[in-house]
mmCIF file of C-alpha atoms in Angstrom:
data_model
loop_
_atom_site.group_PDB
_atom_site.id
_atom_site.type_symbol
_atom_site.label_atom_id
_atom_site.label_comp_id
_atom_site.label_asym_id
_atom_site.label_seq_id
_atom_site.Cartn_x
_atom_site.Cartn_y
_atom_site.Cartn_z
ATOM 1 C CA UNK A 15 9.346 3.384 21.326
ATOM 2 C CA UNK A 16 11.874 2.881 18.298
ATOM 3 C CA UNK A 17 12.914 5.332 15.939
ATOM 4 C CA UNK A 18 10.995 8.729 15.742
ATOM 5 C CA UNK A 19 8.281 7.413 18.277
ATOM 6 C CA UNK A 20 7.634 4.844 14.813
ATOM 7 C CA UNK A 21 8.020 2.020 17.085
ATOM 8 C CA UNK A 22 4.275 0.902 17.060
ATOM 9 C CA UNK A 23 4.401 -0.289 13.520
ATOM 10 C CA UNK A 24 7.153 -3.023 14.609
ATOM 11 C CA UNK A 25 4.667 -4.618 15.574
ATOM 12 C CA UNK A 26 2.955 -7.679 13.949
ATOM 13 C CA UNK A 27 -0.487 -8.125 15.960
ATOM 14 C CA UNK A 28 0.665 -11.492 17.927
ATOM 15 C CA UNK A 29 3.802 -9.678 18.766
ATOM 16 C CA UNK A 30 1.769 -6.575 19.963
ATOM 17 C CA UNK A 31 -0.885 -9.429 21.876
ATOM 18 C CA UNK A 32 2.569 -10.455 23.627
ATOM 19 C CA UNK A 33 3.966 -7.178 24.374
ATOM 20 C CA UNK A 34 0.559 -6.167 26.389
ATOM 21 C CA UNK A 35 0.835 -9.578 28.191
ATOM 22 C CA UNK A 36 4.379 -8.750 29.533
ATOM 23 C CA UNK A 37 4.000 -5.164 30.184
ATOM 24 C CA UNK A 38 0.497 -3.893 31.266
ATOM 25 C CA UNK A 39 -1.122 -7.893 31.723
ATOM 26 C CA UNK A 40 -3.453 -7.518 29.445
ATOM 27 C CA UNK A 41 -4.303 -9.478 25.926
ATOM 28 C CA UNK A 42 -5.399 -9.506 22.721
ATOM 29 C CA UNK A 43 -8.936 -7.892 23.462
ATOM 30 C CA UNK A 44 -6.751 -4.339 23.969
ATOM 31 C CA UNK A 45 -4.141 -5.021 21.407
ATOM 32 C CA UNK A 46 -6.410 -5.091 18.656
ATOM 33 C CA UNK A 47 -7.953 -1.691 19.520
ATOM 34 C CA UNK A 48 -4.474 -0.307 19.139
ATOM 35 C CA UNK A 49 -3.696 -2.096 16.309
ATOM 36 C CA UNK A 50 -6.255 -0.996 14.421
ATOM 37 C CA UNK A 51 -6.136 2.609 15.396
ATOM 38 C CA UNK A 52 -2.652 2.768 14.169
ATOM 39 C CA UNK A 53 -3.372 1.618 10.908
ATOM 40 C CA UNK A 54 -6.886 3.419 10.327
ATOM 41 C CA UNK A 55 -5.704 6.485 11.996
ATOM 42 C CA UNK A 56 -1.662 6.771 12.200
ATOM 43 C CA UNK A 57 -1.905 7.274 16.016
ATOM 44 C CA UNK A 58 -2.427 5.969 19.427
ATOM 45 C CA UNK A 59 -5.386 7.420 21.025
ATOM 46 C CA UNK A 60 -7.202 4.778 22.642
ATOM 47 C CA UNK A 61 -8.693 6.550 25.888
ATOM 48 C CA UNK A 62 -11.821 7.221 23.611
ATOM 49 C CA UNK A 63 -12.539 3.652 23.085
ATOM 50 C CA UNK A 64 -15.235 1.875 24.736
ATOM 51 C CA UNK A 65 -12.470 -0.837 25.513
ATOM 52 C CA UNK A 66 -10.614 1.603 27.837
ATOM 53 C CA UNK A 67 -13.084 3.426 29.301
ATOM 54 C CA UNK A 68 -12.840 1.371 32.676
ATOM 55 C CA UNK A 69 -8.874 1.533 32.185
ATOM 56 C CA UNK A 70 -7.837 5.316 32.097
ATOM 57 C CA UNK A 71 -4.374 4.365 33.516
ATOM 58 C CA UNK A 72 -3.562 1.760 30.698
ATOM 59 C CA UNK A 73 -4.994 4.239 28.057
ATOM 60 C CA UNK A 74 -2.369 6.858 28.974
ATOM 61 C CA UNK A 75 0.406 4.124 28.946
ATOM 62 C CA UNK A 76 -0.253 2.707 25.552
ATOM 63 C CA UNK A 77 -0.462 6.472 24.548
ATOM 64 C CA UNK A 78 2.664 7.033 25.944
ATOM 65 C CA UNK A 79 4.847 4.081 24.941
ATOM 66 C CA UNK A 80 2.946 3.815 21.508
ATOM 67 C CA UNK A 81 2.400 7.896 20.517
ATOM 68 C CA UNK A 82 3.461 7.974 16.331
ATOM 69 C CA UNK A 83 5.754 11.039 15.127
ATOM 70 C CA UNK A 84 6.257 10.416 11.513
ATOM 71 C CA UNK A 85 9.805 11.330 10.073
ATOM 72 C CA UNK A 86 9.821 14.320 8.550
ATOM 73 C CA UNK A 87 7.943 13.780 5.091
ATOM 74 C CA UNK A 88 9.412 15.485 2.030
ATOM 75 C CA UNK A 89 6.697 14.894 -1.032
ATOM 76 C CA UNK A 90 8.007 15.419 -4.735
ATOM 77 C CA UNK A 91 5.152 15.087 -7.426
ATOM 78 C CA UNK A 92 5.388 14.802 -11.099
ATOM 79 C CA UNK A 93 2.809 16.183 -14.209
ATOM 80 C CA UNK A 94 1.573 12.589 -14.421
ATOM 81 C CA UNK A 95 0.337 12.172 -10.990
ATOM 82 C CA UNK A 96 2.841 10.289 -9.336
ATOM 83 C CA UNK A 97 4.435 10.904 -5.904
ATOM 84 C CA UNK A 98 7.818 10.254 -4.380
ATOM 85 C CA UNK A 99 8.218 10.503 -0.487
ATOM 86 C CA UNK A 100 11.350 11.406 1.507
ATOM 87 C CA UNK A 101 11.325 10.511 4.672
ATOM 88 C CA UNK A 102 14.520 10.960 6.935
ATOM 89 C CA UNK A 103 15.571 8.412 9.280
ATOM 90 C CA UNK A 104 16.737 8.778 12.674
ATOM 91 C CA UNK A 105 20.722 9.186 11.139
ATOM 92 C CA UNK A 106 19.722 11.563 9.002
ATOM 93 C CA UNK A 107 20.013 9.217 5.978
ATOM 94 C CA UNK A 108 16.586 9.179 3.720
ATOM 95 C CA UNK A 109 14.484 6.679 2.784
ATOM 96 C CA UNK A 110 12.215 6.784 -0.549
ATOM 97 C CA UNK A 111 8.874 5.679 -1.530
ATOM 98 C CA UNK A 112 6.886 5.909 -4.327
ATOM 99 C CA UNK A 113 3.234 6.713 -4.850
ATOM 100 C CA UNK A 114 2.583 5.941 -8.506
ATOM 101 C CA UNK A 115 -1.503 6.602 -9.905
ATOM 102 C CA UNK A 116 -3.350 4.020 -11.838
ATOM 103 C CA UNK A 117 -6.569 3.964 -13.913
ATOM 104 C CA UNK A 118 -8.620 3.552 -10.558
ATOM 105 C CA UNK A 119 -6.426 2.916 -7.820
ATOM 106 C CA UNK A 120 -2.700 3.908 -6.384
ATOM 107 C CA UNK A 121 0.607 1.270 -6.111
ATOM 108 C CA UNK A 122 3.004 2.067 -3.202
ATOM 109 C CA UNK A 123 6.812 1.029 -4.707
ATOM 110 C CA UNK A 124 8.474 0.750 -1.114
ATOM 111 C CA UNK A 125 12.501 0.437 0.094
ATOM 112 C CA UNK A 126 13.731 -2.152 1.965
ATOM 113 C CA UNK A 127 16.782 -0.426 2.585
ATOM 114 C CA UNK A 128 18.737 2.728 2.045
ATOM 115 C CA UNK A 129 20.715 2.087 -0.808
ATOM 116 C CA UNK A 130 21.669 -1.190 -2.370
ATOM 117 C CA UNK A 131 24.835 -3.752 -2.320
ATOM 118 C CA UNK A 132 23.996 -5.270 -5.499
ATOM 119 C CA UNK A 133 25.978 -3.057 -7.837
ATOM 120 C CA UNK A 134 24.262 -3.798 -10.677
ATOM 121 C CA UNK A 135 25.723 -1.762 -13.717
ATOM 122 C CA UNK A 136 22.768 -0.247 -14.844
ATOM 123 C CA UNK A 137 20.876 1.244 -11.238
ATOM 124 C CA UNK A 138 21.910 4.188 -9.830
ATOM 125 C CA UNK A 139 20.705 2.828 -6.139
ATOM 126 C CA UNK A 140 23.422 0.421 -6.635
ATOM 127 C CA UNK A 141 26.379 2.604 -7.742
ATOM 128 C CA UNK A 142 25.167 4.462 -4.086
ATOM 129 C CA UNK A 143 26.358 1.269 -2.447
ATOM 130 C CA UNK A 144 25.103 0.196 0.895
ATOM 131 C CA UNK A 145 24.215 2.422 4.187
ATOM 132 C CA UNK A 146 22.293 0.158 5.744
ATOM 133 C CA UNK A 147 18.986 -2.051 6.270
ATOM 134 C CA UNK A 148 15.386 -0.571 7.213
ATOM 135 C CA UNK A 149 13.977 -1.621 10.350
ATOM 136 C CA UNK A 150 10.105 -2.756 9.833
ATOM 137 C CA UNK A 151 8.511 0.202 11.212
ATOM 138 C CA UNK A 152 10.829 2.065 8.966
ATOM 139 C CA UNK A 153 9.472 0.392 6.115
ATOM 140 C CA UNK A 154 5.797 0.469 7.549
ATOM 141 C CA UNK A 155 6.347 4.007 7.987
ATOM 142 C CA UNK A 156 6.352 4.444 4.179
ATOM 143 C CA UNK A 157 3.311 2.954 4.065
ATOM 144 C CA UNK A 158 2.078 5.540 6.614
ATOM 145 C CA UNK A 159 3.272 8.516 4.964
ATOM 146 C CA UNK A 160 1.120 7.293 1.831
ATOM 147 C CA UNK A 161 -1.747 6.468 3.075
ATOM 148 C CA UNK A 162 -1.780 9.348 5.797
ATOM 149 C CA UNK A 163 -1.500 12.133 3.110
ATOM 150 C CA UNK A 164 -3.674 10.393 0.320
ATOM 151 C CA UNK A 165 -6.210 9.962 2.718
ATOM 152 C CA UNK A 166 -6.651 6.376 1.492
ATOM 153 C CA UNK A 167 -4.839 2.633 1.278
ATOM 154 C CA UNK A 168 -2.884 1.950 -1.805
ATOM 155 C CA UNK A 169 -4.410 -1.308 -3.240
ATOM 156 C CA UNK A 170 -1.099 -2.333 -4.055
ATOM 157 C CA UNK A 171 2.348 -2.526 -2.788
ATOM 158 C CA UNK A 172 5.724 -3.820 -4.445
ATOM 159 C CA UNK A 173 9.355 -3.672 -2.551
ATOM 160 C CA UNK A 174 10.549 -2.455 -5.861
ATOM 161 C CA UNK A 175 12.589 0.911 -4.314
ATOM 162 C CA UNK A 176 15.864 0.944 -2.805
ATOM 163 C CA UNK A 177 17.375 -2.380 -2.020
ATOM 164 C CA UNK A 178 17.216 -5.637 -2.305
ATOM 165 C CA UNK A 179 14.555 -7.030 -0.270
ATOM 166 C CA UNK A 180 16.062 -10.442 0.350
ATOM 167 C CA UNK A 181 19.073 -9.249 1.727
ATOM 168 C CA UNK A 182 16.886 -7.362 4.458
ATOM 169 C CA UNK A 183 14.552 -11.192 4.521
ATOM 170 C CA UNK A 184 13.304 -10.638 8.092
ATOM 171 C CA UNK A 185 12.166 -7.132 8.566
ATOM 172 C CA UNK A 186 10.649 -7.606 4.475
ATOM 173 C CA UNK A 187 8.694 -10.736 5.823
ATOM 174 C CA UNK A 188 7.910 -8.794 8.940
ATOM 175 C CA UNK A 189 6.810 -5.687 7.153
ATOM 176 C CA UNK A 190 4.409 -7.900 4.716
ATOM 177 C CA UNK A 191 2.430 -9.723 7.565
ATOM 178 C CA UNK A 192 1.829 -6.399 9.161
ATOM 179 C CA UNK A 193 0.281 -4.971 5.546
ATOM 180 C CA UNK A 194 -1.441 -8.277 5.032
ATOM 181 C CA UNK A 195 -3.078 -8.368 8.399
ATOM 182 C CA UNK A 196 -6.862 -7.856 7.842
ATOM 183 C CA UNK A 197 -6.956 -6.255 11.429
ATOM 184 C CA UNK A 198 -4.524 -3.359 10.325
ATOM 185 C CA UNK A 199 -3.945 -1.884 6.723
ATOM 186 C CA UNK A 200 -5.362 -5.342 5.396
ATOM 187 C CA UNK A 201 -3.719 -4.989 2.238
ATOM 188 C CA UNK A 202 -3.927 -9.026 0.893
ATOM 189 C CA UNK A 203 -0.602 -10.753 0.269
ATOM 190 C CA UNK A 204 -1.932 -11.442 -3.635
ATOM 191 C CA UNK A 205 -1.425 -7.509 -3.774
ATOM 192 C CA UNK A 206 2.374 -7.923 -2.449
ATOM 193 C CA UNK A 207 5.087 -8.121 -4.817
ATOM 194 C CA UNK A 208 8.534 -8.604 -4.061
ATOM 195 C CA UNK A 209 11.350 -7.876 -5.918
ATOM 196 C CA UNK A 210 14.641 -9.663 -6.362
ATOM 197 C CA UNK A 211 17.676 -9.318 -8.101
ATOM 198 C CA UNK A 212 17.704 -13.264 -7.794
ATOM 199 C CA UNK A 213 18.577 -13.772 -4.458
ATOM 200 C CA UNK A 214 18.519 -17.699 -4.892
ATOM 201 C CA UNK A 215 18.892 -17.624 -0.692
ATOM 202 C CA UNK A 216 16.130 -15.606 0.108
ATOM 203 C CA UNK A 217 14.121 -17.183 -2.316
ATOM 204 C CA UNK A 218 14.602 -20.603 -0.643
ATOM 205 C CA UNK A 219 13.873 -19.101 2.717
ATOM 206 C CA UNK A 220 10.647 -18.181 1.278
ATOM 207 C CA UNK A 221 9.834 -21.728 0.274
ATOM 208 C CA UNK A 222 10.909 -22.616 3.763
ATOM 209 C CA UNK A 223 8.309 -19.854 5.442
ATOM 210 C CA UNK A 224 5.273 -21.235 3.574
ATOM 211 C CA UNK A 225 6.156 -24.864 4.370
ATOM 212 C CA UNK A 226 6.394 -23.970 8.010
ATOM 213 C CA UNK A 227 3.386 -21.108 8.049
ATOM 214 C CA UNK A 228 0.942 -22.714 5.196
ATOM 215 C CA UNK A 229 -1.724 -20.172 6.836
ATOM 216 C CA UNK A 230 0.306 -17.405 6.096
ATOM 217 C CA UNK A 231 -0.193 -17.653 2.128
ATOM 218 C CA UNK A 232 3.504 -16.353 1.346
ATOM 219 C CA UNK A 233 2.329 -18.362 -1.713
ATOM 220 C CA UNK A 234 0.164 -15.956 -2.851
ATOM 221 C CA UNK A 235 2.543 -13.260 -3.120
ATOM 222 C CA UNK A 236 3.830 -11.918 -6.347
ATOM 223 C CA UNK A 237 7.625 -12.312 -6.882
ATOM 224 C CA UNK A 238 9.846 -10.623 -9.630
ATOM 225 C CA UNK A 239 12.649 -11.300 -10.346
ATOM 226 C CA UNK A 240 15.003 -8.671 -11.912
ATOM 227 C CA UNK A 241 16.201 -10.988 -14.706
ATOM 228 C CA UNK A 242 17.802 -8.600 -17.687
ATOM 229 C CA UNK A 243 19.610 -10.717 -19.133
ATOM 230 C CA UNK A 244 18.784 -13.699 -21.357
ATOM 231 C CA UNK A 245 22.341 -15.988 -20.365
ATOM 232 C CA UNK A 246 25.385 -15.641 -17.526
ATOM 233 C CA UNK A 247 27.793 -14.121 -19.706
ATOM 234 C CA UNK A 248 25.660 -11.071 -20.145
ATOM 235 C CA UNK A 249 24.189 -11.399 -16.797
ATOM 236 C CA UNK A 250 27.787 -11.183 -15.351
ATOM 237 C CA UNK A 251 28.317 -8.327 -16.161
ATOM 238 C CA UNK A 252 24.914 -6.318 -15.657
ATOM 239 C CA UNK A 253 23.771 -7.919 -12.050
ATOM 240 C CA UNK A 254 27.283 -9.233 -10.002
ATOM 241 C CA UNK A 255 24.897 -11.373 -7.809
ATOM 242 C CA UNK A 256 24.702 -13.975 -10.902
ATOM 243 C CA UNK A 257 28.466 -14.486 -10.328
ATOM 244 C CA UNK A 258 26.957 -16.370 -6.844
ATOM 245 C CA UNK A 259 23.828 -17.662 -8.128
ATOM 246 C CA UNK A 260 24.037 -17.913 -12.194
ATOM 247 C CA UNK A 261 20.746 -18.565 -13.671
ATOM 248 C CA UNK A 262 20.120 -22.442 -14.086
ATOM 249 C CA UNK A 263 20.771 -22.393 -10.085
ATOM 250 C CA UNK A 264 18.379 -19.718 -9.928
ATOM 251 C CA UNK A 265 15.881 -21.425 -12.027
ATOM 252 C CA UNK A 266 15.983 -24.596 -10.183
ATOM 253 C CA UNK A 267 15.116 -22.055 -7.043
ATOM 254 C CA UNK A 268 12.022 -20.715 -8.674
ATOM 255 C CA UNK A 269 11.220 -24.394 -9.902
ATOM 256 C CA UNK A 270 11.157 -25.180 -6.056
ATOM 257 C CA UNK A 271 9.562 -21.985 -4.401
ATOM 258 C CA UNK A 272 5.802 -21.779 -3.687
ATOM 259 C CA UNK A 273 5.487 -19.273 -6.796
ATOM 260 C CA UNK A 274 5.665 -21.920 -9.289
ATOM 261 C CA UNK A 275 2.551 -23.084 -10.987
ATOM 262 C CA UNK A 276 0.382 -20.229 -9.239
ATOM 263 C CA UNK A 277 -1.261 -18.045 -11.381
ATOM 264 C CA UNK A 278 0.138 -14.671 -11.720
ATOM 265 C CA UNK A 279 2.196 -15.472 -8.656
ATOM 266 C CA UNK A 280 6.038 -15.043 -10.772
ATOM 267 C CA UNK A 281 7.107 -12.109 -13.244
ATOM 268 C CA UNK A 282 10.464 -11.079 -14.421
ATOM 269 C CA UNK A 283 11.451 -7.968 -15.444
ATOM 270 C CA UNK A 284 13.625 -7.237 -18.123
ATOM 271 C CA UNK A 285 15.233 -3.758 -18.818
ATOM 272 C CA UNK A 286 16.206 -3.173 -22.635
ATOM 273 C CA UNK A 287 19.443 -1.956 -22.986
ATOM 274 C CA UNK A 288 20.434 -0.828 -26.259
ATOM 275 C CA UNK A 289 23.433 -3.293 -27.495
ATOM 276 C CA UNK A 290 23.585 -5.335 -24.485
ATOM 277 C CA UNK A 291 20.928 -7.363 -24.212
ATOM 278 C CA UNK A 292 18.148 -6.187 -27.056
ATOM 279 C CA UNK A 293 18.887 -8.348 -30.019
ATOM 280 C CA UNK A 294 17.021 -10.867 -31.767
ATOM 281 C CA UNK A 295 19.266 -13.686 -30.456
ATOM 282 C CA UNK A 296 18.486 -12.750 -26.418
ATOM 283 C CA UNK A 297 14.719 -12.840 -27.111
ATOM 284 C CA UNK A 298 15.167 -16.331 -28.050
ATOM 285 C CA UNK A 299 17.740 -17.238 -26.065
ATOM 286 C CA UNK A 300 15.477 -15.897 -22.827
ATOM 287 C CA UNK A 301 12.637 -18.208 -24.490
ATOM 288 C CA UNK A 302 14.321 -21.241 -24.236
ATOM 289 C CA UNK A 303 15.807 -20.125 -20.824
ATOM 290 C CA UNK A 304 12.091 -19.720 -19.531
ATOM 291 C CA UNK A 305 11.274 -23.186 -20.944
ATOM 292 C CA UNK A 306 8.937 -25.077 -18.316
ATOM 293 C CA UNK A 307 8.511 -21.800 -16.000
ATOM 294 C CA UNK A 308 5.084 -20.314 -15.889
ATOM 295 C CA UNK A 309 6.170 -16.830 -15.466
ATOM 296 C CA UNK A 310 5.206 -13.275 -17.381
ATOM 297 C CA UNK A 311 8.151 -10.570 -19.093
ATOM 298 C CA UNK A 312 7.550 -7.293 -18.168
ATOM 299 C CA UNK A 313 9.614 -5.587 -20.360
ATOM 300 C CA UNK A 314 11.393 -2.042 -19.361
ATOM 301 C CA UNK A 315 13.006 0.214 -21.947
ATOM 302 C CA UNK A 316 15.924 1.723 -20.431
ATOM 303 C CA UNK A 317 15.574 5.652 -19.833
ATOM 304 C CA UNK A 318 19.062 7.044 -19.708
ATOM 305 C CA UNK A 319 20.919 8.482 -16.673
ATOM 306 C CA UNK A 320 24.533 10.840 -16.159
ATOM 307 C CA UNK A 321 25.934 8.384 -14.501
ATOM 308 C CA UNK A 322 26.161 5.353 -17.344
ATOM 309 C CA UNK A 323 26.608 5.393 -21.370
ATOM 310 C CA UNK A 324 23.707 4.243 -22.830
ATOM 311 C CA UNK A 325 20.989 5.818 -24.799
ATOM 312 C CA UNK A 326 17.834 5.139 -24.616
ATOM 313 C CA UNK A 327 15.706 1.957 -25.920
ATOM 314 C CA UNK A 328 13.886 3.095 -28.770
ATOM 315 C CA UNK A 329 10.529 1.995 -29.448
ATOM 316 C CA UNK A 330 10.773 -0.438 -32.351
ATOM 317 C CA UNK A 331 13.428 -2.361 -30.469
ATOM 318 C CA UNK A 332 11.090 -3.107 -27.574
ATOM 319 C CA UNK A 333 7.982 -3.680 -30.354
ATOM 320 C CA UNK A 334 10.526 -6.309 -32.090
ATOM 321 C CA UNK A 335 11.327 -7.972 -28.745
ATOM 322 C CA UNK A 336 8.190 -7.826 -27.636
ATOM 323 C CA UNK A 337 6.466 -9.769 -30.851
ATOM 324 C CA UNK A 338 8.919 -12.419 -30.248
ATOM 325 C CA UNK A 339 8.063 -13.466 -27.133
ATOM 326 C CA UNK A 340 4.910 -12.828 -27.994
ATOM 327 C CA UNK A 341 4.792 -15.288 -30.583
ATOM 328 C CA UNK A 342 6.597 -18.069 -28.601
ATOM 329 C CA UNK A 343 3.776 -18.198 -26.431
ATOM 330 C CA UNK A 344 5.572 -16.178 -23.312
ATOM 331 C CA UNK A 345 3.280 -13.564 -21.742
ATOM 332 C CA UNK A 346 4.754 -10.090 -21.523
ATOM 333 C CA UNK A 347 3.898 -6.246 -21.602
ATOM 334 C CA UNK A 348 6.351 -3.248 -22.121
ATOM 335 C CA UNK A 349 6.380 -1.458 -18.719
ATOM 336 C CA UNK A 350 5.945 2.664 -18.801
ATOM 337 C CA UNK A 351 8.509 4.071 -16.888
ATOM 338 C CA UNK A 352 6.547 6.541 -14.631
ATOM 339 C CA UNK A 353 8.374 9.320 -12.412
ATOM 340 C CA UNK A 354 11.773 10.178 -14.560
ATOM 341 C CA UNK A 355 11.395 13.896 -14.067
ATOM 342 C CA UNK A 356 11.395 13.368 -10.155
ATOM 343 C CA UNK A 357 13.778 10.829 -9.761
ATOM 344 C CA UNK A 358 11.612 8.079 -8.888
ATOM 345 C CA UNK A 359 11.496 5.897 -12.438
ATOM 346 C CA UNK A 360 12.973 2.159 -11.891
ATOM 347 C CA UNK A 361 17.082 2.492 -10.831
ATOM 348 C CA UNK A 362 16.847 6.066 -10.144
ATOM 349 C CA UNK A 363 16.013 5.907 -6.398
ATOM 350 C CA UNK A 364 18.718 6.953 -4.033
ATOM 351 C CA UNK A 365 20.146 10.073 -5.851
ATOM 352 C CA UNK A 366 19.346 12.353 -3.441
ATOM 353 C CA UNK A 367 19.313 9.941 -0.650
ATOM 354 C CA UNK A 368 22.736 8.508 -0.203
ATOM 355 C CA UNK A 369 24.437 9.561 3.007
ATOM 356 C CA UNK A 370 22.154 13.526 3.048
ATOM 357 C CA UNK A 371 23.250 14.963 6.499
ATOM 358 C CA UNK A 372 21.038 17.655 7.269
#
């Protein structure tokens, strides 16, 4: 089944109900004991269950077809606690993950693909380019490394790794009813974020999902948008994707998507880059720009890497931009970069990841 014998975590649970209908004639009463063993216990050993006692012949088939062999699972950990996985992919590309520690609890940072098309100047996923999009049980399978080695669920998980997560909208969407699913790793869509580089397209097909699923609660997730950038000329420049969708068009997006007016439900994230897009004039400018959006700043100082010129943000630059928006009445925090030393901070994901034939 799939990549790596992975396959089982393809599966949302009415997919899995259907697949037991068409191959063994059974329903959702044996489904869900499989379901939830993969997701409590990262295997398929049903023949133990009191739901398959009478049905030895079925338990060895859903072994069979549904038996997990993680990728192999590289794990890189840094002074502070957090955690980047490796995992490598059935053409020897790698995918990452990120594990990073909180005060009481742990946030999963998850790929959507292997490398990014976005190019934006300042990521070093993007300068990687492309290789190509993760299947779901790829992504779920970075779940699964996490939460198999931790020995616990992450309460949180945000598709802010490699990719961008609307360009890969149906295995993302896929990937997030399988968390969500109470039956499974039951992680609630409120604890979702997904990141976009402001993918007006994808964001519209996310209205579009929670006017056609309502009981789904898409609404609920949290979406971030990867802003930087406080008009289009700058924007331009830094994030090629505002060339297709500049930012009153992506505005009018987020104006329209079931994010808007939900509490907590829309962020953007804003990485401070020294002489580009730090002054006094872009704080502003970004506060009238965010006029009649309910949204919060998280604000990122940019850590330097080899591959680009600029230094690093320094602290009374970020203080400075920070009181401003502050004192217009916009929400924001300055966002710790965690995981520089392992190549896991925001951007840096890919390095070792791009094309690795071993």
């Amino acid at each position: 089944m799939g990549s790596l014998s992975i396959g089982g975590f393809g599966y949302r649970f009415d997919e899995l109900i259907e697949y037991f209908s068409s191959h063994y004639g059974k329903g959702a009463y044996h489904a869900q004991v499989l379901f939830q063993q993969l997701y409590s216990e990262g295997n398929a050993s049903v023949s133990q269950k009191k739901e398959y006692r009478l049905s030895e012949n079925l338990a060895r088939l859903v072994e069979q077809d549904f038996q997990v062999s993680l990728p192999r699972i590289d794990r890189f950990p840094d002074i502070e606690g957090t955690l980047k996985f490796t995992l490598l992919l059935e053409d020897s590309l790698l995918t990452e993950s990120v594990l990073i520690p909180m005060s009481e609890w742990e946030t999963l940072c998850l790929s959507s693909q292997v490398g990014c098309g976005r190019g934006c100047s300042f990521c070093e996923t993007g300068a990687m380019g492309l290789r190509r999009d993760l299947k779901t049980e790829e992504i779920v399978a970075q779940w699964a490394a996490a939460r198999f080695t931790i020995g616990r669920n992450p309460r949180n998980i945000v598709f802010m790794g490699m990719g961008e997560p609307f360009d890969n909208f149906d295995q993302v969407m896929r990937s997030v009813d399988i968390f969500s699913d109470q039956r499974g790793a039951g992680i609630p869509k409120r604890r979702i974020s997904i990141s976009t580089s402001g993918h007006v397209e994808g964001i519209r097909r996310l209205s579009e999902l929670e006017g056609r699923f309502p009981e789904r609660a898409y609404r609920t997730l949290h979406l971030a948008v990867s802003l930087n950038a406080s008009n289009d000329r700058i924007r331009n420049e830094l994030m090629p994707i505002n060339r297709i969708w500049p930012m009153a068009e992506l505005k009018s997006a987020l104006k329209d998507s079931p994010q808007f007016g939900v509490k907590d439900a829309l962020y953007f994230e804003y990485v401070l880059i020294p002489g580009v897009n730090d002054k006094n004039e872009h704080a502003e400018e970004l506060v009238k720009w965010m006029d009649g959006l309910t949204a919060k700043v998280n604000l990122i100082p940019y850590h330097p890497v080899d591959a680009f010129p600029w230094s690093a943000a320094d602290d009374s630059t970020v203080d400075r931009f920070h009181h401003i928006l502050r004192n217009s009445g916009i929400e924001c925090r300055t966002r710790k970069s965690r995981g520089k030393g392992i190549q896991a901070a925001c951007g840096m994901l890919g390095k070792n990841a791009s094309g690795v034939k071993l």
